[in-house]
CSV table of C-alpha atoms in Angstrom, one decimal:
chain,number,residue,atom,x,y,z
V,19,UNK,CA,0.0,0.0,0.0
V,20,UNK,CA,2.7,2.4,1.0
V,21,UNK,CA,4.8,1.8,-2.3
V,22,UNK,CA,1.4,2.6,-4.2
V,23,UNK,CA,0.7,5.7,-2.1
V,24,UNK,CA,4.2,6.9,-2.8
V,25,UNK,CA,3.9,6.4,-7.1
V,26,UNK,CA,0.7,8.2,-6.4
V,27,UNK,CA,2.3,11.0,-4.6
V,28,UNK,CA,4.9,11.7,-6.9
V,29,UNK,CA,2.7,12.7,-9.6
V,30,UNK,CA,0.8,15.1,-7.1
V,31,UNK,CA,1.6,18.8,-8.1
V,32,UNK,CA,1.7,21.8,-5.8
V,33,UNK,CA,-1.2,23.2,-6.8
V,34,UNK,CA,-2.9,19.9,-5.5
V,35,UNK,CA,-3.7,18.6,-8.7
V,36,UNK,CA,-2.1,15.8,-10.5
V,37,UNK,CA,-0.7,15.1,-13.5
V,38,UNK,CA,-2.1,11.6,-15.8
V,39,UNK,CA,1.0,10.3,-15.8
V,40,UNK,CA,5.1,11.5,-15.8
V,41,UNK,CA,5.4,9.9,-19.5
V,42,UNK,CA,5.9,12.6,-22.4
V,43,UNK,CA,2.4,12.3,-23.6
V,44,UNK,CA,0.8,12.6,-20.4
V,45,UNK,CA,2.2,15.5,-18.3
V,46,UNK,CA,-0.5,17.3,-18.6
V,47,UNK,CA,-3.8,17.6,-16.0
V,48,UNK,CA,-7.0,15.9,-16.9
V,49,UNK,CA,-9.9,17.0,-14.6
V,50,UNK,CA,-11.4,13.5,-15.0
V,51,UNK,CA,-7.7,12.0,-14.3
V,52,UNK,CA,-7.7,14.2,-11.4
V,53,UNK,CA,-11.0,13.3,-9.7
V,54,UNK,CA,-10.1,9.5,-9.4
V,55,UNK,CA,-6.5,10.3,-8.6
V,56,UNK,CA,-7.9,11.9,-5.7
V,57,UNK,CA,-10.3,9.6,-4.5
V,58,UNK,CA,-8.2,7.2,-2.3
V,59,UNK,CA,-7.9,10.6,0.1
V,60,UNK,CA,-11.9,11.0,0.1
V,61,UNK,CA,-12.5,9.3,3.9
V,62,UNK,CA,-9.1,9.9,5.1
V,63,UNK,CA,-8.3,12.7,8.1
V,64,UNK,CA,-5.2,14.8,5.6
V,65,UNK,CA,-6.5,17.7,3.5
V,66,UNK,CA,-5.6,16.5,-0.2
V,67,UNK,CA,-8.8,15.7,-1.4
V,68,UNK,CA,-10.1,19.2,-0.7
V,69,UNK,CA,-6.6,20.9,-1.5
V,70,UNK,CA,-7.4,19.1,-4.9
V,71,UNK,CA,-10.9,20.7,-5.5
V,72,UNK,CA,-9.9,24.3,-4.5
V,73,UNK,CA,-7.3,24.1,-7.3
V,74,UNK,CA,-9.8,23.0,-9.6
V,75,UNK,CA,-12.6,25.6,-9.1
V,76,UNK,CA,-10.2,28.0,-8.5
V,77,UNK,CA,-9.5,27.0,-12.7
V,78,UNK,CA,-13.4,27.0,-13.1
V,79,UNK,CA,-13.2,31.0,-11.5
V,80,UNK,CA,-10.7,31.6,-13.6
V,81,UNK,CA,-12.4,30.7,-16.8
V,82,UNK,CA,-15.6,31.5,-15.2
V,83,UNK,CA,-15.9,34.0,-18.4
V,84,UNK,CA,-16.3,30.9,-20.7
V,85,UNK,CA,-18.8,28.9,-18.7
V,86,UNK,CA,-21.0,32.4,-18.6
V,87,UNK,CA,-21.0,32.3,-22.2
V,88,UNK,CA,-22.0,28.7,-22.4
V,89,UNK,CA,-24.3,29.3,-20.2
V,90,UNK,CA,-26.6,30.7,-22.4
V,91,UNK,CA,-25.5,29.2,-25.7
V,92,UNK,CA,-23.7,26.2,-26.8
V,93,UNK,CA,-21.1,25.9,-27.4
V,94,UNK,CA,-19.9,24.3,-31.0
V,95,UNK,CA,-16.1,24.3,-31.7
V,96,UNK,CA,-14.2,22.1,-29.3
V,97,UNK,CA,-12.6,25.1,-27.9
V,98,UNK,CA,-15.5,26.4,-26.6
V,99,UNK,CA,-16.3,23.6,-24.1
V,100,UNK,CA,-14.9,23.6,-20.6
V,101,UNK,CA,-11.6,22.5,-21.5
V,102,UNK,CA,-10.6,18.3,-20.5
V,103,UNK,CA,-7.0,19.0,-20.2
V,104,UNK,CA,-4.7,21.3,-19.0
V,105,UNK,CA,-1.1,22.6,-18.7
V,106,UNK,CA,0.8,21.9,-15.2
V,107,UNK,CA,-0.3,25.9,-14.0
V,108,UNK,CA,-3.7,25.1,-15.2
V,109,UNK,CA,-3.8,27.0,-18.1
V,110,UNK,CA,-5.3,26.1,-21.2
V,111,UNK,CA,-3.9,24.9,-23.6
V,112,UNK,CA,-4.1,25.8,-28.0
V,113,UNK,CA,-3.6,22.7,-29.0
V,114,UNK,CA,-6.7,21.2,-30.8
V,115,UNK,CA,-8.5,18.3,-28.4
V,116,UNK,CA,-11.9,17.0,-28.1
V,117,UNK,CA,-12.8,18.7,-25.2
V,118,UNK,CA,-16.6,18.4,-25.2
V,119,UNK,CA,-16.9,15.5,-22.6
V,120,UNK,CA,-19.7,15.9,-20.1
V,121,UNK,CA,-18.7,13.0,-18.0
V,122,UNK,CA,-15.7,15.1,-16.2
V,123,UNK,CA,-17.8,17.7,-15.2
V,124,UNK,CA,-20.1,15.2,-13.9
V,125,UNK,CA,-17.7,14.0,-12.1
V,126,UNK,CA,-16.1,17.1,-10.6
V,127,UNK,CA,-20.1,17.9,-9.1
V,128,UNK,CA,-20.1,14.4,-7.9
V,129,UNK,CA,-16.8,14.4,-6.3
V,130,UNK,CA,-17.3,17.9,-4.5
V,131,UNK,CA,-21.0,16.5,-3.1
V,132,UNK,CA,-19.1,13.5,-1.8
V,133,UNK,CA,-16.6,15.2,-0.3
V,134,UNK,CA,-19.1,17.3,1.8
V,135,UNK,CA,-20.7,14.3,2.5
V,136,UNK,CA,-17.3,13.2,4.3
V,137,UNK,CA,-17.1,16.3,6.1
V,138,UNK,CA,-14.6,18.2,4.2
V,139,UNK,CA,-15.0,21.3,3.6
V,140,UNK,CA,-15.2,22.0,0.3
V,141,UNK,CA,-16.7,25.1,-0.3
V,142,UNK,CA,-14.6,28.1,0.5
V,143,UNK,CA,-16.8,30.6,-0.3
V,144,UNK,CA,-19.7,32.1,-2.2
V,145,UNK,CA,-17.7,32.5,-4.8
V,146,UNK,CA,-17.2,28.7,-5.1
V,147,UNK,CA,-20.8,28.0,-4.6
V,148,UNK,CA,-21.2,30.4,-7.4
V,149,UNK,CA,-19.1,28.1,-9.6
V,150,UNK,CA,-21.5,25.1,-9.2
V,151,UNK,CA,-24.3,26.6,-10.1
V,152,UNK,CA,-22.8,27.7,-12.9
V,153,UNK,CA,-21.7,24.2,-13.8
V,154,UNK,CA,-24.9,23.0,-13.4
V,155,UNK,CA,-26.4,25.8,-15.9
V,156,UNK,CA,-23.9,24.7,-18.2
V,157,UNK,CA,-24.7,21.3,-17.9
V,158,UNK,CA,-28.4,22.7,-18.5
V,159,UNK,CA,-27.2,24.8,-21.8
V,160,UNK,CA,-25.9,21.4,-23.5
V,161,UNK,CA,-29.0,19.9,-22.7
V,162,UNK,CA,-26.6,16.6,-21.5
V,163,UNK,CA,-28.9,14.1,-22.0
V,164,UNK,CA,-29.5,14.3,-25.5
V,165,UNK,CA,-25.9,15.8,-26.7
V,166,UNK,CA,-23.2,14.3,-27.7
V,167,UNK,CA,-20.1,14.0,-26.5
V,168,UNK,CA,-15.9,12.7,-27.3
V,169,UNK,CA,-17.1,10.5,-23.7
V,170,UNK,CA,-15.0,9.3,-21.1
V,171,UNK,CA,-12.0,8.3,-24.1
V,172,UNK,CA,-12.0,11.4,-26.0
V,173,UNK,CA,-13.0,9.8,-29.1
V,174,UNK,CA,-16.2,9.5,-31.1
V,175,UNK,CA,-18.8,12.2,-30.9
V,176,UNK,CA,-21.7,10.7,-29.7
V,177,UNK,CA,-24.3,10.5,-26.9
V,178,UNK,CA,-22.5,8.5,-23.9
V,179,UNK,CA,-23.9,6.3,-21.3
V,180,UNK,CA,-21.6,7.2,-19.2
V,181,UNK,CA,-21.6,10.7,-19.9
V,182,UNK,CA,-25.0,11.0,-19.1
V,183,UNK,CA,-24.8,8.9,-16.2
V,184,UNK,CA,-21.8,11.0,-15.3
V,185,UNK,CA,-24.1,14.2,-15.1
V,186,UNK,CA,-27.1,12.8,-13.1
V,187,UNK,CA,-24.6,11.4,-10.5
V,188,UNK,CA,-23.2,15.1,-10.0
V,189,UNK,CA,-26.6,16.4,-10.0
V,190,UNK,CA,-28.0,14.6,-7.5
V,191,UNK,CA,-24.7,14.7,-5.6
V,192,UNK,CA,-24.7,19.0,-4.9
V,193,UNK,CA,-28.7,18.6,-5.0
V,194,UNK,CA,-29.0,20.7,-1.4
V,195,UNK,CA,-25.7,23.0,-2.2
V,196,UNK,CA,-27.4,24.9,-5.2
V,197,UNK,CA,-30.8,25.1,-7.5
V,198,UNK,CA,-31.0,22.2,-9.4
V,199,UNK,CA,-34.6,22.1,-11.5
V,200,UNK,CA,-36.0,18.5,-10.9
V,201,UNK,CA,-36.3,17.8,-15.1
V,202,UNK,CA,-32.1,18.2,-15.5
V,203,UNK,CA,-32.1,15.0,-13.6
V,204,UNK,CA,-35.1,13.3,-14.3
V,205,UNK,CA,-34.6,14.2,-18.1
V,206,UNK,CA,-31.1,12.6,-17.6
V,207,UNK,CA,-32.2,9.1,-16.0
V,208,UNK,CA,-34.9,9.1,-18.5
V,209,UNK,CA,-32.2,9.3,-21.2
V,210,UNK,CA,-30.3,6.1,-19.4
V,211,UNK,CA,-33.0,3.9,-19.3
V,212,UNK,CA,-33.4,4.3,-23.4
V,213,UNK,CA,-29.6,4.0,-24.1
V,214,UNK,CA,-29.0,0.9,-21.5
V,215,UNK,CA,-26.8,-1.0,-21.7
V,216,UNK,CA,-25.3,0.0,-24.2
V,217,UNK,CA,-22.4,2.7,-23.9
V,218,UNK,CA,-23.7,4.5,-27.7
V,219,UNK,CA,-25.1,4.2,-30.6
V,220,UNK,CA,-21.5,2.6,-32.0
V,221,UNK,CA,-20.7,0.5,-28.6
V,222,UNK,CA,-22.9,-2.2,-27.1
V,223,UNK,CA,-20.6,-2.5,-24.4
V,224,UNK,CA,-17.6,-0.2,-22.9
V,225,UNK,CA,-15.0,-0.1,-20.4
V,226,UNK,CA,-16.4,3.4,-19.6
V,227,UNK,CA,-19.7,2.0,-18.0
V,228,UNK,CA,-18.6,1.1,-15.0
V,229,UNK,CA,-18.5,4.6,-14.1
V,230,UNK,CA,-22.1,4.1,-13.7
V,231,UNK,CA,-21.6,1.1,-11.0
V,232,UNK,CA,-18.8,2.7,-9.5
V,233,UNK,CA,-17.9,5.1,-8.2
V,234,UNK,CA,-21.2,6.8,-9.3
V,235,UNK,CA,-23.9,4.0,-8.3
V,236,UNK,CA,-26.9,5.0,-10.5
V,237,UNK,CA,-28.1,2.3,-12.1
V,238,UNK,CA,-30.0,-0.6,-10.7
V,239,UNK,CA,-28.3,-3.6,-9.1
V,240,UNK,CA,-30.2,-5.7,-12.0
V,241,UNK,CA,-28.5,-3.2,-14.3
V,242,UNK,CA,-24.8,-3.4,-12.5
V,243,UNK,CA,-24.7,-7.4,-13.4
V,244,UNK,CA,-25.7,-6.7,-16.8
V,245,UNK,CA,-23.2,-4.8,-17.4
V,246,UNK,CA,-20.4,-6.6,-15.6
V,247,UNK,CA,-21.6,-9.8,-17.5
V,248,UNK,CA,-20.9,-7.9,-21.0
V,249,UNK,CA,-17.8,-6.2,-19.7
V,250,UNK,CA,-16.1,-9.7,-18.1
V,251,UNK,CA,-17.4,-11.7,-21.3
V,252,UNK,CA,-16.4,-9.6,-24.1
V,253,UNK,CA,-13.9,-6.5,-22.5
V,254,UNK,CA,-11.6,-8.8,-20.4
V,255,UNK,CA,-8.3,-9.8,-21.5
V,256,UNK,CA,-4.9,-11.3,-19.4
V,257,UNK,CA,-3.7,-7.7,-18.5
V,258,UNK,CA,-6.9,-5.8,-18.1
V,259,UNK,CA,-9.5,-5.3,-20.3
V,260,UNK,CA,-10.1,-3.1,-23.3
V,261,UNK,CA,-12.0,-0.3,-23.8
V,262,UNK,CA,-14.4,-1.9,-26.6
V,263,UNK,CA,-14.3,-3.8,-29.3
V,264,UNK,CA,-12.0,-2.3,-32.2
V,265,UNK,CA,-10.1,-0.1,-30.0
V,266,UNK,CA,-7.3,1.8,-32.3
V,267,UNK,CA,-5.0,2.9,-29.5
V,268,UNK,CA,-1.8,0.7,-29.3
V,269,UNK,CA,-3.2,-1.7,-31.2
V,270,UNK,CA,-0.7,-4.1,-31.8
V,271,UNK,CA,-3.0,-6.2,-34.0
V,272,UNK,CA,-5.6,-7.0,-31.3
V,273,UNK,CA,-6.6,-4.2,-28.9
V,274,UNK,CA,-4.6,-2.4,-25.8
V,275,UNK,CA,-5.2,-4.2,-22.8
V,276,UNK,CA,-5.6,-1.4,-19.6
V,277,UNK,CA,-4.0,-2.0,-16.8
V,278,UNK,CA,-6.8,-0.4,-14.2
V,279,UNK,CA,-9.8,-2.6,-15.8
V,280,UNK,CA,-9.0,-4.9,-13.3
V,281,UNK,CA,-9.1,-3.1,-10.1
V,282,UNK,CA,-12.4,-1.1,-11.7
V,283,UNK,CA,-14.1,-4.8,-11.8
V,284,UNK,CA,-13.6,-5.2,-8.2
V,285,UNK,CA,-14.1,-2.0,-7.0
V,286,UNK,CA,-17.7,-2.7,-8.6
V,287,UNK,CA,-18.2,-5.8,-7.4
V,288,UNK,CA,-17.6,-4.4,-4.1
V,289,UNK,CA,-20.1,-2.4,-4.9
V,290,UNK,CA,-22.5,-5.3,-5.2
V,291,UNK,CA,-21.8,-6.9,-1.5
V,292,UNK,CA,-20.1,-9.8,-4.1
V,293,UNK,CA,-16.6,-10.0,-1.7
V,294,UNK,CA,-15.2,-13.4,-3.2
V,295,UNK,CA,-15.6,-11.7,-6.7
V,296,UNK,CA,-13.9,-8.3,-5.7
V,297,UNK,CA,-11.2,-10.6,-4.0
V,298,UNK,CA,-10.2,-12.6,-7.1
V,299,UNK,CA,-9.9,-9.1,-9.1
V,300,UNK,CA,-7.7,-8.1,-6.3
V,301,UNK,CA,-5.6,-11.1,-6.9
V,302,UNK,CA,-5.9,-10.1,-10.3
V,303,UNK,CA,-4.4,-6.9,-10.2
V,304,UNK,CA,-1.4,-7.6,-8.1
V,305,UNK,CA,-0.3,-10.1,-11.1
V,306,UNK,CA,0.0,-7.3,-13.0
V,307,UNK,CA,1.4,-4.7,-10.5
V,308,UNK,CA,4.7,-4.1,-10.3
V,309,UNK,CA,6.6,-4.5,-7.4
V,310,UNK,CA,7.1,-0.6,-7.2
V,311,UNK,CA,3.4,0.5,-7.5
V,312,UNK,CA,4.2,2.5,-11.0
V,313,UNK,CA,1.3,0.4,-12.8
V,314,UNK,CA,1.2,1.1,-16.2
V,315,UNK,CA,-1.8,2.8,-18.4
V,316,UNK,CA,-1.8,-0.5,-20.9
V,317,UNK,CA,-0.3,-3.6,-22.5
V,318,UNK,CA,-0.1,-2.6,-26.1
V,319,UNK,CA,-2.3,-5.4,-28.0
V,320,UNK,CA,-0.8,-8.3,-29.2
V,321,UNK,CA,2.1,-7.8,-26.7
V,322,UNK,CA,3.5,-8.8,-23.1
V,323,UNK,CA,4.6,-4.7,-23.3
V,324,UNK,CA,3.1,-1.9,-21.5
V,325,UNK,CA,3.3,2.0,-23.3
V,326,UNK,CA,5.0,4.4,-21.7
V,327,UNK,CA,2.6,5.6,-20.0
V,328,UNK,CA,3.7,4.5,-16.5
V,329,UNK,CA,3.0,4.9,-14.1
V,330,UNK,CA,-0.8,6.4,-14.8
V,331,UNK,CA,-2.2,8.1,-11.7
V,332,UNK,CA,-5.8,6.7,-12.8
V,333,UNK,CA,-4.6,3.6,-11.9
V,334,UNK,CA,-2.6,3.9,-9.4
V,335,UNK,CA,-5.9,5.0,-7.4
V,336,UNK,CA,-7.9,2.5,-8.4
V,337,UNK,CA,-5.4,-0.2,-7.1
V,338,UNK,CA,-5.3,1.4,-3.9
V,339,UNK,CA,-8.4,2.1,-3.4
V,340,UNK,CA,-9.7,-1.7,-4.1
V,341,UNK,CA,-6.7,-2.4,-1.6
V,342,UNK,CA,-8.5,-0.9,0.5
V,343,UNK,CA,-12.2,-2.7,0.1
V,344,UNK,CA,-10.3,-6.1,0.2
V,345,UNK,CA,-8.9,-4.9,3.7
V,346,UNK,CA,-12.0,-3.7,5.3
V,347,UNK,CA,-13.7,-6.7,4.0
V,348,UNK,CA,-11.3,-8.9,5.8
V,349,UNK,CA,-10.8,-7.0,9.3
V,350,UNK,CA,-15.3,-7.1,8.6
V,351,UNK,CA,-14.7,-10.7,8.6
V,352,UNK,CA,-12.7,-11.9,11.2
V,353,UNK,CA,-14.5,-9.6,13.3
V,354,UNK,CA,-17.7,-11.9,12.8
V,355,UNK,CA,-15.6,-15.0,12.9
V,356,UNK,CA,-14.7,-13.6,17.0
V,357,UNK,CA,-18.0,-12.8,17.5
V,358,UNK,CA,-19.5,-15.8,17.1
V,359,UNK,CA,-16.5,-17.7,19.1
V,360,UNK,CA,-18.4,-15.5,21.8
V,361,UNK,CA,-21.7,-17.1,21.1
């Protein structure tokens, strides 16, 4: 745990953000990256998780002249969308990207609602509170549940399950913090129960849907099995699983294999109360961690090789954070096994 905790550290910046990963290509700060980098600090007692949403909405404020705009109109060059990715000082950056993609600002609502859940304190001032509601009128302006989006990979434009999922989860999350018209959510899980399960229009079945199971939790349990059937019987591979079927990136002639698919499957079967499943993900995992903790982004398809994307904060997270859930399920355990020796 400590070896993990430490890779994870060293990609922490001192604005409290992190970056994806040290590699060339990935230097940069995602806001999705950084909301599930964070989330191993969510119940602890230190002050990173909040440290890490003050940076981000102090980049919201600072762009807070582009989500006005949006608004009230939509936008429709990449451009104009809240930007995905950002330089180390969190300043945008020129180079062309997809940034329309919902699902990280869905996130970001979700993570700050959580957070106050867990008694951190979050919310700094009005002018952060501000920032939300803004968010949430920009979520509004897109109309979410009916636009599409480049989704959770930054690929394909089109309406996301787990962009939309994305959006009701931080909408129900900062419910009580600011005003949140009942239809954006209702119009959002009405909009899931048409495009379930399938991911989009091009995917029956994604790596990205687990969002929905966890950390997010809005789907049905009945739902949550169907879509961990279709992901373990078609997505799952000997390093991890891919994204989807036909999946481009580092395709070595069959598709990238990614690394944190398997700590994602048991973080959602513990989820589900199913321990014995989260366990054998866990053991899983480790046969593809590295001694070190620095646990790659992917095995390139075809290959026993991982990119060089290592070690990828994402990842990192997720394999402490099911650590964690296969810990607390075993102290639950032998606590029950001395109970009953009382009896």
């Amino acid at each position: 745990m400590k070896a993990l905790h430490d890779v994870l550290e060293s990609m922490r910046l001192p604005n409290g953000t992190y970056i994806a990963s040290p590699s060339q290509d990935y230097s940069y700060v995602w806001i999705r990256d950084v909301c599930y980098a964070v989330l191993p600090y969510l119940t602890s007692n230190c002050d990173r998780y909040q440290k890490t949403y003050h940076a981000l909405l102090d980049l919201f404020l600072r762009y807070e002249w582009k989500i006005d705009i949006h608004t009230k109109k939509k936008p429709v060059l990449p451009y104009e969308y809240i930007h995905a990715r950002y330089s180390k000082d969190l300043m945008e950056l020129t180079v062309p990207w997809g940034h329309a993609q919902n699902d990280s600002i869905g996130l970001f609502l979700w993570g700050t609602g959580v957070g106050i859940r867990q008694g951190k304190p979050m919310i700094r001032s009005d002018a952060d509170r501000r920032i939300l509601q803004k968010l949430v009128d920009y979520l509004a302006c897109l109309e979410y549940w009916q636009e599409p989006d480049n989704g959770m990979w930054e690929e394909t434009v089109e309406i996301h399950s787990s962009s939309v999922g994305a959006c009701v989860a931080g909408l129900k999350s900062i419910n009580m913090l600011v005003d949140i018209p009942a239809h954006l959510i209702e119009k959002g899980e009405a909009a899931l129960r048409q495009l379930l399960p399938r991911e989009s229009f091009s995917k029956q079945t994604d790596l990205a849907l687990l969002s929905l199971i966890y950390p997010f939790g809005v789907v049905s349990r009945n739902m949550a099995q169907r879509i961990l059937e279709d992901v373990t019987s078609t997505l799952e591979r000997k390093f991890g699983c891919i994204r989807y079927l036909g999946d481009r990136y580092y395709n070595g002639g069959r598709e990238a294999e990614w690394c944190f698919g398997f700590p994602w499957l048991g973080l959602c079967y513990s989820m589900l109360g199913e321990d014995r499943k989260a366990h054998e993900y866990w053991e899983k995992t480790i046969s593809i961690l590295p001694e070190d903790g620095t646990i790659p982004e992917l095995y390139i398809g075809g290959t026993d090789r991982p990119n060089g994307n290592k070690p990828l904060a994402w990842a990192v997270a997720m394999a402490i954070l099911l650590q964690e859930r296969i810990e607390q399920s075993a102290t639950v355990g032998k606590n029950r096994e001395k109970m009953y020796d009382k009896i």
